[in-house]
């Protein structure tokens, strides 16, 4: 059977190194210059690195998944303000002042809105500018989420390949030890 590796094979994705699928353990050990225990230790360490990277990516994914509905909600509020301005009808809104404390406000014609940008920074934007900024932020967040999902899939594939490689190296070692026991047992009989 021909080897399936090619020069176009993915070597990494956004800093995540690709795991090498080991077809022949003996050749792998000879080419890497490692003994079985060193190879297993290296592979276990790589597996732990993948798991740590996966935890970080999952945290980023959770943050983005929480951020997207917030941005969409802000876009809806800006659209509502613009619609109310066109009709001249005031908007009655309840908003949270502090945790568990709400207040009611009557918002007349609003030409601008204030957006939290983070790091205790709030800026005032016209409704049109706010809508454009929020739309851009929403598109960026969705694009980032798509990239993260791809990264997570790539990472899960690398974890699987590494786990299979660990099992193959371990099983190869067990097989070699059995062969040595059989060979040394037949030497004693002779």
PDB file of C-alpha atoms in Angstrom:
ATOM      1  CA  UNK A   1       0.000   0.000   0.000  1.00  0.00           C
ATOM      2  CA  UNK A   2       1.420   3.402  -0.951  1.00  0.00           C
ATOM      3  CA  UNK A   3       2.085   5.987   1.719  1.00  0.00           C
ATOM      4  CA  UNK A   4      -0.534   8.761   1.692  1.00  0.00           C
ATOM      5  CA  UNK A   5       1.628  11.627   2.905  1.00  0.00           C
ATOM      6  CA  UNK A   6       2.163  14.519   0.558  1.00  0.00           C
ATOM      7  CA  UNK A   7       3.879  17.886   0.549  1.00  0.00           C
ATOM      8  CA  UNK A   8       0.463  19.596   0.713  1.00  0.00           C
ATOM      9  CA  UNK A   9      -0.290  17.914   4.058  1.00  0.00           C
ATOM     10  CA  UNK A  10      -1.246  20.370   6.815  1.00  0.00           C
ATOM     11  CA  UNK A  11       1.672  20.850   9.225  1.00  0.00           C
ATOM     12  CA  UNK A  12      -0.123  23.242  11.567  1.00  0.00           C
ATOM     13  CA  UNK A  13      -3.200  25.412  11.905  1.00  0.00           C
ATOM     14  CA  UNK A  14      -2.869  28.801  13.565  1.00  0.00           C
ATOM     15  CA  UNK A  15       0.032  27.670  15.719  1.00  0.00           C
ATOM     16  CA  UNK A  16      -1.369  24.218  16.523  1.00  0.00           C
ATOM     17  CA  UNK A  17       1.106  21.615  15.254  1.00  0.00           C
ATOM     18  CA  UNK A  18      -0.320  18.707  13.296  1.00  0.00           C
ATOM     19  CA  UNK A  19       0.041  15.248  14.773  1.00  0.00           C
ATOM     20  CA  UNK A  20       1.886  12.685  12.708  1.00  0.00           C
ATOM     21  CA  UNK A  21       0.023   9.470  12.051  1.00  0.00           C
ATOM     22  CA  UNK A  22       2.453   6.619  12.603  1.00  0.00           C
ATOM     23  CA  UNK A  23       2.024   3.912  10.007  1.00  0.00           C
ATOM     24  CA  UNK A  24       5.073   1.860  11.057  1.00  0.00           C
ATOM     25  CA  UNK A  25       6.166   2.204  14.692  1.00  0.00           C
ATOM     26  CA  UNK A  26       9.615   0.683  14.134  1.00  0.00           C
ATOM     27  CA  UNK A  27      10.398   3.174  11.350  1.00  0.00           C
ATOM     28  CA  UNK A  28       8.992   6.038  13.443  1.00  0.00           C
ATOM     29  CA  UNK A  29      11.226   5.154  16.395  1.00  0.00           C
ATOM     30  CA  UNK A  30      14.309   4.822  14.174  1.00  0.00           C
ATOM     31  CA  UNK A  31      13.668   8.111  12.349  1.00  0.00           C
ATOM     32  CA  UNK A  32      12.927  10.032  15.561  1.00  0.00           C
ATOM     33  CA  UNK A  33      15.881   8.486  17.405  1.00  0.00           C
ATOM     34  CA  UNK A  34      13.680   7.726  20.410  1.00  0.00           C
ATOM     35  CA  UNK A  35      13.210   4.595  22.432  1.00  0.00           C
ATOM     36  CA  UNK A  36       9.677   3.426  23.243  1.00  0.00           C
ATOM     37  CA  UNK A  37       9.496   5.128  26.647  1.00  0.00           C
ATOM     38  CA  UNK A  38      10.805   8.434  25.302  1.00  0.00           C
ATOM     39  CA  UNK A  39       8.385   8.297  22.376  1.00  0.00           C
ATOM     40  CA  UNK A  40       5.464   7.582  24.704  1.00  0.00           C
ATOM     41  CA  UNK A  41       6.530  10.423  27.020  1.00  0.00           C
ATOM     42  CA  UNK A  42       6.777  12.810  24.045  1.00  0.00           C
ATOM     43  CA  UNK A  43       3.369  11.767  22.745  1.00  0.00           C
ATOM     44  CA  UNK A  44       1.749  12.080  26.184  1.00  0.00           C
ATOM     45  CA  UNK A  45       3.209  15.577  26.548  1.00  0.00           C
ATOM     46  CA  UNK A  46       1.912  16.542  23.105  1.00  0.00           C
ATOM     47  CA  UNK A  47      -1.502  15.157  24.049  1.00  0.00           C
ATOM     48  CA  UNK A  48      -1.539  17.319  27.191  1.00  0.00           C
ATOM     49  CA  UNK A  49      -0.592  20.370  25.098  1.00  0.00           C
ATOM     50  CA  UNK A  50      -3.502  19.640  22.775  1.00  0.00           C
ATOM     51  CA  UNK A  51      -5.874  19.290  25.733  1.00  0.00           C
ATOM     52  CA  UNK A  52      -4.690  22.619  27.186  1.00  0.00           C
ATOM     53  CA  UNK A  53      -5.117  24.337  23.815  1.00  0.00           C
ATOM     54  CA  UNK A  54      -8.590  22.814  23.528  1.00  0.00           C
ATOM     55  CA  UNK A  55      -9.581  24.219  26.928  1.00  0.00           C
ATOM     56  CA  UNK A  56      -8.420  27.701  25.876  1.00  0.00           C
ATOM     57  CA  UNK A  57     -10.266  27.526  22.564  1.00  0.00           C
ATOM     58  CA  UNK A  58     -13.438  26.295  24.259  1.00  0.00           C
ATOM     59  CA  UNK A  59     -13.282  29.269  26.659  1.00  0.00           C
ATOM     60  CA  UNK A  60     -12.886  31.632  23.694  1.00  0.00           C
ATOM     61  CA  UNK A  61     -15.800  29.926  21.962  1.00  0.00           C
ATOM     62  CA  UNK A  62     -18.027  30.346  25.044  1.00  0.00           C
ATOM     63  CA  UNK A  63     -17.081  34.045  25.232  1.00  0.00           C
ATOM     64  CA  UNK A  64     -17.940  34.608  21.580  1.00  0.00           C
ATOM     65  CA  UNK A  65     -21.172  32.649  21.854  1.00  0.00           C
ATOM     66  CA  UNK A  66     -22.183  34.928  24.737  1.00  0.00           C
ATOM     67  CA  UNK A  67     -21.023  38.071  22.944  1.00  0.00           C
ATOM     68  CA  UNK A  68     -22.954  37.515  19.698  1.00  0.00           C
ATOM     69  CA  UNK A  69     -26.460  37.654  21.275  1.00  0.00           C
ATOM     70  CA  UNK A  70     -25.433  40.807  23.183  1.00  0.00           C
ATOM     71  CA  UNK A  71     -24.373  42.507  19.951  1.00  0.00           C
ATOM     72  CA  UNK A  72     -27.587  41.394  18.241  1.00  0.00           C
ATOM     73  CA  UNK A  73     -29.603  42.776  21.155  1.00  0.00           C
ATOM     74  CA  UNK A  74     -27.796  46.123  20.863  1.00  0.00           C
ATOM     75  CA  UNK A  75     -28.526  46.193  17.125  1.00  0.00           C
ATOM     76  CA  UNK A  76     -32.207  45.567  17.842  1.00  0.00           C
ATOM     77  CA  UNK A  77     -32.263  48.409  20.381  1.00  0.00           C
ATOM     78  CA  UNK A  78     -30.674  50.843  17.928  1.00  0.00           C
ATOM     79  CA  UNK A  79     -33.175  49.774  15.247  1.00  0.00           C
ATOM     80  CA  UNK A  80     -36.036  50.264  17.715  1.00  0.00           C
ATOM     81  CA  UNK A  81     -34.773  53.739  18.617  1.00  0.00           C
ATOM     82  CA  UNK A  82     -34.551  54.654  14.937  1.00  0.00           C
ATOM     83  CA  UNK A  83     -38.070  53.307  14.272  1.00  0.00           C
ATOM     84  CA  UNK A  84     -39.509  55.208  17.255  1.00  0.00           C
ATOM     85  CA  UNK A  85     -37.779  58.383  16.124  1.00  0.00           C
ATOM     86  CA  UNK A  86     -39.436  58.082  12.719  1.00  0.00           C
ATOM     87  CA  UNK A  87     -42.901  57.754  14.292  1.00  0.00           C
ATOM     88  CA  UNK A  88     -42.237  60.345  17.014  1.00  0.00           C
ATOM     89  CA  UNK A  89     -43.486  57.906  19.636  1.00  0.00           C
ATOM     90  CA  UNK A  90     -41.408  57.808  22.849  1.00  0.00           C
ATOM     91  CA  UNK A  91     -39.870  54.522  24.007  1.00  0.00           C
ATOM     92  CA  UNK A  92     -40.544  53.322  27.542  1.00  0.00           C
ATOM     93  CA  UNK A  93     -37.689  51.099  28.706  1.00  0.00           C
ATOM     94  CA  UNK A  94     -36.687  49.336  31.903  1.00  0.00           C
ATOM     95  CA  UNK A  95     -32.945  49.150  32.393  1.00  0.00           C
ATOM     96  CA  UNK A  96     -30.681  47.664  35.022  1.00  0.00           C
ATOM     97  CA  UNK A  97     -28.968  50.290  37.169  1.00  0.00           C
ATOM     98  CA  UNK A  98     -27.197  47.800  39.379  1.00  0.00           C
ATOM     99  CA  UNK A  99     -27.506  44.095  39.976  1.00  0.00           C
ATOM    100  CA  UNK A 100     -31.176  43.486  40.696  1.00  0.00           C
ATOM    101  CA  UNK A 101     -32.083  47.201  40.645  1.00  0.00           C
ATOM    102  CA  UNK A 102     -34.033  48.498  37.667  1.00  0.00           C
ATOM    103  CA  UNK A 103     -35.335  51.863  36.618  1.00  0.00           C
ATOM    104  CA  UNK A 104     -37.851  52.968  34.023  1.00  0.00           C
ATOM    105  CA  UNK A 105     -37.021  55.609  31.432  1.00  0.00           C
ATOM    106  CA  UNK A 106     -38.982  57.433  28.789  1.00  0.00           C
ATOM    107  CA  UNK A 107     -36.747  57.958  25.767  1.00  0.00           C
ATOM    108  CA  UNK A 108     -37.913  60.645  23.371  1.00  0.00           C
ATOM    109  CA  UNK A 109     -36.232  61.347  20.065  1.00  0.00           C
ATOM    110  CA  UNK A 110     -32.759  59.841  20.269  1.00  0.00           C
ATOM    111  CA  UNK A 111     -30.200  61.066  17.769  1.00  0.00           C
ATOM    112  CA  UNK A 112     -27.354  59.191  19.424  1.00  0.00           C
ATOM    113  CA  UNK A 113     -26.568  56.232  21.651  1.00  0.00           C
ATOM    114  CA  UNK A 114     -23.703  55.438  23.993  1.00  0.00           C
ATOM    115  CA  UNK A 115     -21.873  52.141  23.568  1.00  0.00           C
ATOM    116  CA  UNK A 116     -19.588  50.442  26.056  1.00  0.00           C
ATOM    117  CA  UNK A 117     -16.339  49.689  24.280  1.00  0.00           C
ATOM    118  CA  UNK A 118     -14.736  47.909  27.201  1.00  0.00           C
ATOM    119  CA  UNK A 119     -12.043  48.891  29.726  1.00  0.00           C
ATOM    120  CA  UNK A 120     -14.545  51.315  31.325  1.00  0.00           C
ATOM    121  CA  UNK A 121     -14.833  53.291  28.086  1.00  0.00           C
ATOM    122  CA  UNK A 122     -18.152  54.501  26.713  1.00  0.00           C
ATOM    123  CA  UNK A 123     -18.506  56.575  23.545  1.00  0.00           C
ATOM    124  CA  UNK A 124     -21.452  58.362  22.051  1.00  0.00           C
ATOM    125  CA  UNK A 125     -22.339  57.532  18.452  1.00  0.00           C
ATOM    126  CA  UNK A 126     -25.079  58.629  16.114  1.00  0.00           C
ATOM    127  CA  UNK A 127     -27.607  55.845  15.604  1.00  0.00           C
ATOM    128  CA  UNK A 128     -26.293  55.234  12.080  1.00  0.00           C
ATOM    129  CA  UNK A 129     -22.668  55.038  13.266  1.00  0.00           C
ATOM    130  CA  UNK A 130     -23.640  52.769  16.156  1.00  0.00           C
ATOM    131  CA  UNK A 131     -25.549  50.473  13.811  1.00  0.00           C
ATOM    132  CA  UNK A 132     -22.591  50.277  11.419  1.00  0.00           C
ATOM    133  CA  UNK A 133     -20.128  49.614  14.273  1.00  0.00           C
ATOM    134  CA  UNK A 134     -22.329  46.967  15.859  1.00  0.00           C
ATOM    135  CA  UNK A 135     -22.915  45.284  12.492  1.00  0.00           C
ATOM    136  CA  UNK A 136     -19.157  45.192  11.874  1.00  0.00           C
ATOM    137  CA  UNK A 137     -18.569  43.787  15.384  1.00  0.00           C
ATOM    138  CA  UNK A 138     -21.233  41.141  14.795  1.00  0.00           C
ATOM    139  CA  UNK A 139     -19.672  40.070  11.500  1.00  0.00           C
ATOM    140  CA  UNK A 140     -16.206  39.926  13.104  1.00  0.00           C
ATOM    141  CA  UNK A 141     -17.506  37.894  16.053  1.00  0.00           C
ATOM    142  CA  UNK A 142     -19.253  35.412  13.753  1.00  0.00           C
ATOM    143  CA  UNK A 143     -16.145  35.104  11.561  1.00  0.00           C
ATOM    144  CA  UNK A 144     -13.992  34.554  14.666  1.00  0.00           C
ATOM    145  CA  UNK A 145     -16.422  31.910  15.881  1.00  0.00           C
ATOM    146  CA  UNK A 146     -16.238  30.104  12.527  1.00  0.00           C
ATOM    147  CA  UNK A 147     -12.418  30.107  12.714  1.00  0.00           C
ATOM    148  CA  UNK A 148     -12.553  28.842  16.317  1.00  0.00           C
ATOM    149  CA  UNK A 149     -14.893  26.006  15.349  1.00  0.00           C
ATOM    150  CA  UNK A 150     -12.456  25.009  12.595  1.00  0.00           C
ATOM    151  CA  UNK A 151      -9.539  25.207  15.036  1.00  0.00           C
ATOM    152  CA  UNK A 152     -11.395  23.025  17.529  1.00  0.00           C
ATOM    153  CA  UNK A 153     -12.173  20.426  14.870  1.00  0.00           C
ATOM    154  CA  UNK A 154      -8.532  20.404  13.758  1.00  0.00           C
ATOM    155  CA  UNK A 155      -7.436  20.079  17.389  1.00  0.00           C
ATOM    156  CA  UNK A 156      -9.835  17.203  18.052  1.00  0.00           C
ATOM    157  CA  UNK A 157      -8.452  15.414  14.996  1.00  0.00           C
ATOM    158  CA  UNK A 158      -4.905  15.885  16.346  1.00  0.00           C
ATOM    159  CA  UNK A 159      -5.953  14.518  19.750  1.00  0.00           C
ATOM    160  CA  UNK A 160      -7.439  11.436  18.084  1.00  0.00           C
ATOM    161  CA  UNK A 161      -4.351  10.882  15.927  1.00  0.00           C
ATOM    162  CA  UNK A 162      -2.077  11.259  18.955  1.00  0.00           C
ATOM    163  CA  UNK A 163      -4.174   8.851  21.042  1.00  0.00           C
ATOM    164  CA  UNK A 164      -4.092   6.294  18.235  1.00  0.00           C
ATOM    165  CA  UNK A 165      -0.326   6.733  17.888  1.00  0.00           C
ATOM    166  CA  UNK A 166       0.171   6.239  21.641  1.00  0.00           C
ATOM    167  CA  UNK A 167      -1.866   3.033  21.473  1.00  0.00           C
ATOM    168  CA  UNK A 168       0.073   1.813  18.418  1.00  0.00           C
ATOM    169  CA  UNK A 169       3.473   2.492  20.053  1.00  0.00           C
ATOM    170  CA  UNK A 170       2.382   0.815  23.289  1.00  0.00           C
ATOM    171  CA  UNK A 171       0.953  -2.230  21.467  1.00  0.00           C
ATOM    172  CA  UNK A 172       4.070  -2.485  19.297  1.00  0.00           C
ATOM    173  CA  UNK A 173       6.216  -2.487  22.448  1.00  0.00           C
ATOM    174  CA  UNK A 174       4.088  -5.198  24.058  1.00  0.00           C
ATOM    175  CA  UNK A 175       4.346  -7.266  20.880  1.00  0.00           C
ATOM    176  CA  UNK A 176       8.157  -6.833  20.779  1.00  0.00           C
ATOM    177  CA  UNK A 177       8.476  -7.905  24.419  1.00  0.00           C
ATOM    178  CA  UNK A 178       6.373 -11.006  23.764  1.00  0.00           C
ATOM    179  CA  UNK A 179       8.523 -11.856  20.753  1.00  0.00           C
ATOM    180  CA  UNK A 180      11.640 -11.515  22.902  1.00  0.00           C
ATOM    181  CA  UNK A 181      10.118 -13.754  25.596  1.00  0.00           C
ATOM    182  CA  UNK A 182       9.207 -16.364  23.016  1.00  0.00           C
ATOM    183  CA  UNK A 183      12.675 -16.164  21.472  1.00  0.00           C
ATOM    184  CA  UNK A 184      14.412 -16.430  24.838  1.00  0.00           C
ATOM    185  CA  UNK A 185      12.063 -19.302  25.835  1.00  0.00           C
ATOM    186  CA  UNK A 186      12.926 -21.269  22.691  1.00  0.00           C
ATOM    187  CA  UNK A 187      16.673 -20.647  23.331  1.00  0.00           C
ATOM    188  CA  UNK A 188      16.348 -22.321  26.744  1.00  0.00           C
ATOM    189  CA  UNK A 189      14.634 -25.352  25.235  1.00  0.00           C
ATOM    190  CA  UNK A 190      17.450 -25.902  22.736  1.00  0.00           C
TER     191      UNK A 190
END
